[in-house]
Short mmCIF file of C-alpha atoms and ligand atoms in Angstrom, two decimals:
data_model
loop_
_atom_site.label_atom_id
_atom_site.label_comp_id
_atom_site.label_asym_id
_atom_site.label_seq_id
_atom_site.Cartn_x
_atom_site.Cartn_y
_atom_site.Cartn_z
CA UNK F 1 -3.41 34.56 -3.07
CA UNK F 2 -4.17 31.34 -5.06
CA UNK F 3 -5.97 32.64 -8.47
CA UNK F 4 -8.88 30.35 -7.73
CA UNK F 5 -12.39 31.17 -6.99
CA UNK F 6 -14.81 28.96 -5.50
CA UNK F 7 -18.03 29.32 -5.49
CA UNK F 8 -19.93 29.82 -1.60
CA UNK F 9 -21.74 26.63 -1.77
CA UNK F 10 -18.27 24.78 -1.76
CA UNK F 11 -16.99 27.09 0.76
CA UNK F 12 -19.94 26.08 3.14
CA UNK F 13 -19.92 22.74 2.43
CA UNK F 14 -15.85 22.67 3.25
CA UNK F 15 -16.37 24.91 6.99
CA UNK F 16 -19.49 23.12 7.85
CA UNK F 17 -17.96 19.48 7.04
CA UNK F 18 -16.03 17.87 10.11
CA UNK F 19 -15.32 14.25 8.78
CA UNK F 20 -13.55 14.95 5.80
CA UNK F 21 -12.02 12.30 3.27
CA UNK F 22 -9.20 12.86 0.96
CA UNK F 23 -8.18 10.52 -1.36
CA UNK F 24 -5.31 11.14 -3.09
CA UNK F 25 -3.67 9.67 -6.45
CA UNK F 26 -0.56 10.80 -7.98
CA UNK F 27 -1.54 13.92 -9.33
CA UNK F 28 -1.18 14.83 -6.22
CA UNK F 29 2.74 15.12 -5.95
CA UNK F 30 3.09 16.10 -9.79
CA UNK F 31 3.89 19.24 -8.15
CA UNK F 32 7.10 18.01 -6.32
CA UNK F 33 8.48 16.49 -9.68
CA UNK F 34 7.11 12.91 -8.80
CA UNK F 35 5.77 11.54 -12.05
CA UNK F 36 2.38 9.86 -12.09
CA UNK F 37 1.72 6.87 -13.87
CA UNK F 38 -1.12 7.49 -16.49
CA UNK F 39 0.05 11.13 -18.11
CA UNK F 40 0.98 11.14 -21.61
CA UNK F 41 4.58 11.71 -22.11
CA UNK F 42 5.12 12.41 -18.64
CA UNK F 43 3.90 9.49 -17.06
CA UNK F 44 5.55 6.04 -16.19
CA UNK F 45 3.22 3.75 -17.66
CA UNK F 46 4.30 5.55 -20.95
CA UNK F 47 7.75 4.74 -20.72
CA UNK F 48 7.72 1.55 -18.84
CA UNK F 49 5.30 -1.45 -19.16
CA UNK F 50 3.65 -2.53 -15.59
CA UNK F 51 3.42 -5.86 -16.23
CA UNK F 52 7.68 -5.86 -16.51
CA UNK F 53 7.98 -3.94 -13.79
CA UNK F 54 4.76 -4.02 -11.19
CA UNK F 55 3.72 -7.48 -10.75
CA UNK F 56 5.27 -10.67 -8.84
CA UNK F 57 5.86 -12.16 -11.99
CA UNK F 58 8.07 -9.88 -13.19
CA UNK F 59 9.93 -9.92 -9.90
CA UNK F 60 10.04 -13.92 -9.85
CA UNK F 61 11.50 -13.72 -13.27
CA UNK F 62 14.09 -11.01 -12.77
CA UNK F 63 14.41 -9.63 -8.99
CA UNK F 64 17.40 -7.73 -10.18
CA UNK F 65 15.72 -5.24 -12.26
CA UNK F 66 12.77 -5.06 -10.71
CA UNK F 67 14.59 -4.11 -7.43
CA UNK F 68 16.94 -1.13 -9.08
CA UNK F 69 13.59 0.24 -10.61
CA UNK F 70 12.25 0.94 -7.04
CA UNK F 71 14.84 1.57 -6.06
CA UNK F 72 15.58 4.43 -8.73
CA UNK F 73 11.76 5.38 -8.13
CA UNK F 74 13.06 5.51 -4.49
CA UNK F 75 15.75 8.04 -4.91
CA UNK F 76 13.26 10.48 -6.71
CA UNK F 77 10.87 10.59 -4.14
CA UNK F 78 13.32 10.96 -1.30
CA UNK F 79 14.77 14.03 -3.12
CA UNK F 80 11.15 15.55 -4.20
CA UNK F 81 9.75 17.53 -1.07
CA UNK F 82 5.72 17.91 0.07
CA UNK F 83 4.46 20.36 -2.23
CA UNK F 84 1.72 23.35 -1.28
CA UNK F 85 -1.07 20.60 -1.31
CA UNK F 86 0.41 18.62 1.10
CA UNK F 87 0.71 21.08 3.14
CA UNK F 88 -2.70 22.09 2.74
CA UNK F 89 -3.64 19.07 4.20
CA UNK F 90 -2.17 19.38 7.09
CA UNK F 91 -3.18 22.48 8.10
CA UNK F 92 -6.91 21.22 7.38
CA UNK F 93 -6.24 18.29 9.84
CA UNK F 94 -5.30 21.07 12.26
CA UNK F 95 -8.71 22.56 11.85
CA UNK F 96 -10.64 19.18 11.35
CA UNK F 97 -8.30 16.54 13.48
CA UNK F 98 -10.81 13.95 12.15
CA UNK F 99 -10.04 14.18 8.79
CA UNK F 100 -8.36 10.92 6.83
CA UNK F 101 -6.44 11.30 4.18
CA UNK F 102 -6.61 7.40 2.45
CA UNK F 103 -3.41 7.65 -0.35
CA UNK F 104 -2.74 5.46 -3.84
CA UNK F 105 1.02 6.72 -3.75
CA UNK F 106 3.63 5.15 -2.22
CA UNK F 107 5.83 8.12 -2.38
CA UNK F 108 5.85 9.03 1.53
CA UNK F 109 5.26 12.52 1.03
CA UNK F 110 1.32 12.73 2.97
CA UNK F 111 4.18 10.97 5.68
CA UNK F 112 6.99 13.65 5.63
CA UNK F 113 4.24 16.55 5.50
CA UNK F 114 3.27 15.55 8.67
CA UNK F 115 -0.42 13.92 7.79
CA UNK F 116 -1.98 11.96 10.71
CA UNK F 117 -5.14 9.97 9.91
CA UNK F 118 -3.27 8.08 6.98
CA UNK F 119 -4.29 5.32 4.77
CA UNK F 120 -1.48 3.95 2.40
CA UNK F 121 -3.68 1.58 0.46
CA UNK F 122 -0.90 0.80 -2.20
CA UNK F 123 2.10 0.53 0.34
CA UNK F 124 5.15 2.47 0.77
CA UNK F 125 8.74 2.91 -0.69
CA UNK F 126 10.60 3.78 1.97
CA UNK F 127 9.63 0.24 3.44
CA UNK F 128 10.20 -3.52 2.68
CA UNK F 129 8.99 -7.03 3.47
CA UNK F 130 10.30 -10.81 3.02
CA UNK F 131 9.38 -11.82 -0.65
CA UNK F 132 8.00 -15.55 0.85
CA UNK F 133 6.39 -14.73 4.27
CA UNK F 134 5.48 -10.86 3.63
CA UNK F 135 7.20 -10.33 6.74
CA UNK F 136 8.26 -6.57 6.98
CA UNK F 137 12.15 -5.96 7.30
CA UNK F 138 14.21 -2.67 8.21
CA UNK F 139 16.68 -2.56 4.55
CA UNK F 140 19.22 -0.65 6.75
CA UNK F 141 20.02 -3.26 9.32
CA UNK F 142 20.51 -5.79 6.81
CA UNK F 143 23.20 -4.64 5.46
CA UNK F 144 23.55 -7.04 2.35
CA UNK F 145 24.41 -5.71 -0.97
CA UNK F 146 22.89 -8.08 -3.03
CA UNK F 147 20.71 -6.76 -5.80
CA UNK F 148 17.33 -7.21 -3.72
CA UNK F 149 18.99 -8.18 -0.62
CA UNK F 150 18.50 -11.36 0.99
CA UNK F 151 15.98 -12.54 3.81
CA UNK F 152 17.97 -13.12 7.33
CA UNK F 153 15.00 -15.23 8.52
CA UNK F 154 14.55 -17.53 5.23
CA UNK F 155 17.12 -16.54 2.18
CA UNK F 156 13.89 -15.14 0.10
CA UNK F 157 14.64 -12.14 -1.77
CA UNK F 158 13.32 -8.71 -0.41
CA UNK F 159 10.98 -6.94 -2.03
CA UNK F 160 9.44 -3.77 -1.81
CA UNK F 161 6.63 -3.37 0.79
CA UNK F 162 4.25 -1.71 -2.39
CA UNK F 163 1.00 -3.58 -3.88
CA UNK F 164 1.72 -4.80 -7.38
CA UNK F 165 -0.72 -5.62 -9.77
CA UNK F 166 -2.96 -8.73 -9.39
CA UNK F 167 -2.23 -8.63 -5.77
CA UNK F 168 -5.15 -7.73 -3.19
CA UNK F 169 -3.99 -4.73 -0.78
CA UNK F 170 -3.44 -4.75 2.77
CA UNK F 171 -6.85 -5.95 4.19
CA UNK F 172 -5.95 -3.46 7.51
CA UNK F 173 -5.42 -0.26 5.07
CA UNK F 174 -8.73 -1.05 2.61
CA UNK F 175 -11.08 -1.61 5.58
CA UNK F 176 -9.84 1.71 7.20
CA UNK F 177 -10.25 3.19 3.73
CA UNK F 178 -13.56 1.40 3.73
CA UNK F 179 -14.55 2.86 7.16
CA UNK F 180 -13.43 6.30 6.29
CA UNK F 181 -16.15 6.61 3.34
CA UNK F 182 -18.99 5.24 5.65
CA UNK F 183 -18.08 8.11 8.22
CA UNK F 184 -16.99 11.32 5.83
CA UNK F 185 -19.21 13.95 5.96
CA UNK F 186 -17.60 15.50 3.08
CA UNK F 187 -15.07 13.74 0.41
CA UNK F 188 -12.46 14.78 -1.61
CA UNK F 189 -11.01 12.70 -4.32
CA UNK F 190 -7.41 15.09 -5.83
CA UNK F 191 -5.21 13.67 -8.52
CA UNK F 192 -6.28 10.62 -9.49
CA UNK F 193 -7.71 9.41 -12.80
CA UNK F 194 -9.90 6.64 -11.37
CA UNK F 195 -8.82 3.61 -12.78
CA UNK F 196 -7.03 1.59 -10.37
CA UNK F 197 -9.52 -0.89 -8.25
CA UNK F 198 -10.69 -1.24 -5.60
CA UNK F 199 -9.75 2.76 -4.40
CA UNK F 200 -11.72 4.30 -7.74
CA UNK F 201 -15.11 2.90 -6.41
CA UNK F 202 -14.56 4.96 -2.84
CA UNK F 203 -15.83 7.89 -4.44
CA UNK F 204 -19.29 6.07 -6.11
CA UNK F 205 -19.18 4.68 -2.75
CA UNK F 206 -19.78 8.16 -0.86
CA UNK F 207 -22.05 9.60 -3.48
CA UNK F 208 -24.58 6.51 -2.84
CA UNK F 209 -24.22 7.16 0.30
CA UNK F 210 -25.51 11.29 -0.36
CA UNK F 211 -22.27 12.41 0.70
CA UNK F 212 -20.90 15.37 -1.60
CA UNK F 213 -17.70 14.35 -3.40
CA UNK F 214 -15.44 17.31 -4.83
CA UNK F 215 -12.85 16.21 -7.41
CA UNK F 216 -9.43 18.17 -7.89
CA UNK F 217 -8.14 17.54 -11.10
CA UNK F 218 -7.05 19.64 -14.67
CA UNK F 219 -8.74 17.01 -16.59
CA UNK F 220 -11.83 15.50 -17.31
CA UNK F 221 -12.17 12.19 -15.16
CA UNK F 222 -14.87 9.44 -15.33
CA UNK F 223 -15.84 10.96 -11.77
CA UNK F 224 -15.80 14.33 -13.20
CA UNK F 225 -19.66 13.76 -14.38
CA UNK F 226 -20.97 12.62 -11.11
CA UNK F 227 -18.94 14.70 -8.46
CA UNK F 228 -21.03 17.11 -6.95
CA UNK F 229 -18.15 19.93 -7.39
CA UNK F 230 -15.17 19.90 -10.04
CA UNK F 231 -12.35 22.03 -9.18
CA UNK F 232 -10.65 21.82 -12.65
CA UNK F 233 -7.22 22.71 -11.14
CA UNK F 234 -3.42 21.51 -9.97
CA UNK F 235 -3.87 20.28 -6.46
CA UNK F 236 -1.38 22.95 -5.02
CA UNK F 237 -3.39 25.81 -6.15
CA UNK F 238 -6.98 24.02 -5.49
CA UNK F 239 -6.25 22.73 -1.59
CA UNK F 240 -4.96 25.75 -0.30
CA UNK F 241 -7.79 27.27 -2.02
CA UNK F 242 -10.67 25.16 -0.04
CA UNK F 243 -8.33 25.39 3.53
CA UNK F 244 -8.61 29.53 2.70
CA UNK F 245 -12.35 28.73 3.13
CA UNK F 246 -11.90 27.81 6.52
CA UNK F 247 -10.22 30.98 7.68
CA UNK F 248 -13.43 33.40 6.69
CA UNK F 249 -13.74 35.70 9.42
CA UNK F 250 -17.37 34.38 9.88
CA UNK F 251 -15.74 30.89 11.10
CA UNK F 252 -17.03 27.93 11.01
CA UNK F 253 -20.78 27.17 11.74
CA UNK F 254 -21.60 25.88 15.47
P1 OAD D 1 -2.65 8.37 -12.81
O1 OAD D 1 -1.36 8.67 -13.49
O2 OAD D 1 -3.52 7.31 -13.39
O3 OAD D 1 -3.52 9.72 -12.71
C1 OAD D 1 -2.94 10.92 -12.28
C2 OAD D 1 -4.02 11.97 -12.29
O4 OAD D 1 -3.48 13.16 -11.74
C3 OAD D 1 -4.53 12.33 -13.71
O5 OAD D 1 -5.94 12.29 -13.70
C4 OAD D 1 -3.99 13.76 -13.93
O6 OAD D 1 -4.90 14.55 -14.70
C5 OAD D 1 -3.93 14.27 -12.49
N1 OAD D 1 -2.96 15.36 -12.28
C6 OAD D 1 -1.80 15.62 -12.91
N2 OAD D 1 -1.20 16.70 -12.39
C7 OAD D 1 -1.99 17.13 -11.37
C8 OAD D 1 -1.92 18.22 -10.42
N3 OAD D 1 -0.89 19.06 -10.41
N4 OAD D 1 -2.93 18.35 -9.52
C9 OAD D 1 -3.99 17.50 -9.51
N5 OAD D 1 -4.10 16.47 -10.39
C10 OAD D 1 -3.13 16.28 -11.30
O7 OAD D 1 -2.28 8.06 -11.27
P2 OAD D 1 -3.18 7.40 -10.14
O8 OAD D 1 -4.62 7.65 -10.38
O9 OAD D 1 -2.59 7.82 -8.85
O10 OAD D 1 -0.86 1.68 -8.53
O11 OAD D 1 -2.87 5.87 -10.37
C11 OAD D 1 -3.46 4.93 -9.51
C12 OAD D 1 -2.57 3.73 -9.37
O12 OAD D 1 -2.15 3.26 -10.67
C13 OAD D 1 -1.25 4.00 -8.68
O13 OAD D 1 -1.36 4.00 -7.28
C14 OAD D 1 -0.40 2.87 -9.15
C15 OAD D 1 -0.72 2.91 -10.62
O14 OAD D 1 -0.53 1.76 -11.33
C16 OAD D 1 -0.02 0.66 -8.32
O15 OAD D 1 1.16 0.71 -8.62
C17 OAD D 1 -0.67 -0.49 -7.62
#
């Protein structure tokens, strides 16, 4: 029982669609105590300035504390577990195995669920990369406890394998994200307030394209206005919701 009622146009549009698209922000693990970044109070940007923290300035200047930051950010996520939408997800991949699922976070937890089809357009915590030659590195076989760690190759310092700002993301994960929209038949955009580029044009993206866009969120987004469906709801109450729609006894369309 989830509390939420959607309306039977949604419902058809979710059985009938085949190549869905999710993308997800960080609303998205709110429910497993991650923190997302834009939420008043709650949210990091509101207790830590990005520019000190999130760019490769700030690293340059003080690798130390940028390092035990992610490192503390690490810890959090490793403890938090996949949440009901997460979950959701999954099982809708079961039904639908072409369904993508192209994340902001860097959290892992799409990952630990046990999502296939992933895009992690911002990176990852749970993995690192030379600082110089963006080289990726396994932290546990280095087994240096320098505060970051130190290259074996080169001496550079490590760094976390996540896209900072004023750096351009992984060219592999934006043209798969790219790819995705130009295929979806339907697209869901859960958790996100839209304001990070290039991912918050994907959705403007699939409505040129006459694609219907649904947006999970409890409040009012710059998207909100042009998505063809709002569900104005927490993610782990909305997917499970929408998957529900796929187990109507009538089953999905031909
Ligand atoms: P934001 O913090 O900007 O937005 C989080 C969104 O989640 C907001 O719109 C909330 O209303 C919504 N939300 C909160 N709880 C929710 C719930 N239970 N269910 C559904 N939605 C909920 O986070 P992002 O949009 O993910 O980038 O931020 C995008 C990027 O900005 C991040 O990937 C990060 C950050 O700077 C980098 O670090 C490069």
């Amino acid at each position: 029982m989830t509390g939420l009622l959607l309306t039977d146009a949604l419902c058809e549009r979710v059985r009938a669609a085949r190549r869905v698209l999710v993308l997800t922000g960080s609303g998205v693990s709110a429910e497993s105590g991650v923190p997302t970044f834009r939420d008043a109070q709650t949210g990091l940007w509101a207790r830590y300035r990005p520019e000190a923290l999130a760019t490769p300035e700030a690293f340059a200047r003080d690798p130390g504390l940028v390092w035990r930051w992610y490192q503390w950010r690490r810890q959090l996520v490793t403890r938090a577990e996949p949440n009901s939408a997460h979950r959701a997800l999954v099982r809708w991949q079961a039904l639908r195995p072409e369904l993508v699922v192209v994340t902001q976070n860097v959290d892992g937890l799409h990952r630990r669920a046990g999502t296939r089809n992933l895009v992690e357009l911002h990176g990852a915590l749970d993995r690192y990369k030379c600082s110089r030659d963006q080289q990726p590195l396994d932290l546990a076989a280095l087994q240096d406890s320098h505060v970051p760690p130190a290259c074996p190759r080169c001496g550079a310092a490590v760094r976390p394998d996540v896209v900072w700002f004023g750096e351009i993301l992984p060219q592999a994960e934006l043209a798969a994200a790219h790819s995705a929209v130009q295929r979806c038949d339907l697209m869901l955009v859960v958790g996100t307030s839209g304001q990070v580029y290039p991912a918050a044009e994907l959705p403007a993206m699939a409505l040129d394209r006459g694609i219907p866009v649904v947006e999970v969120n409890p409040a009012e987004t710059p998207l909100a206005r042009s998505a063809t469906h709002w569900l104005r709801a927490d993610a782990g109450t909305a997917l499970p919701a929408l998957v529900g729609c796929l187990a109507d006894p009538g089953g999905p369309p031909g």
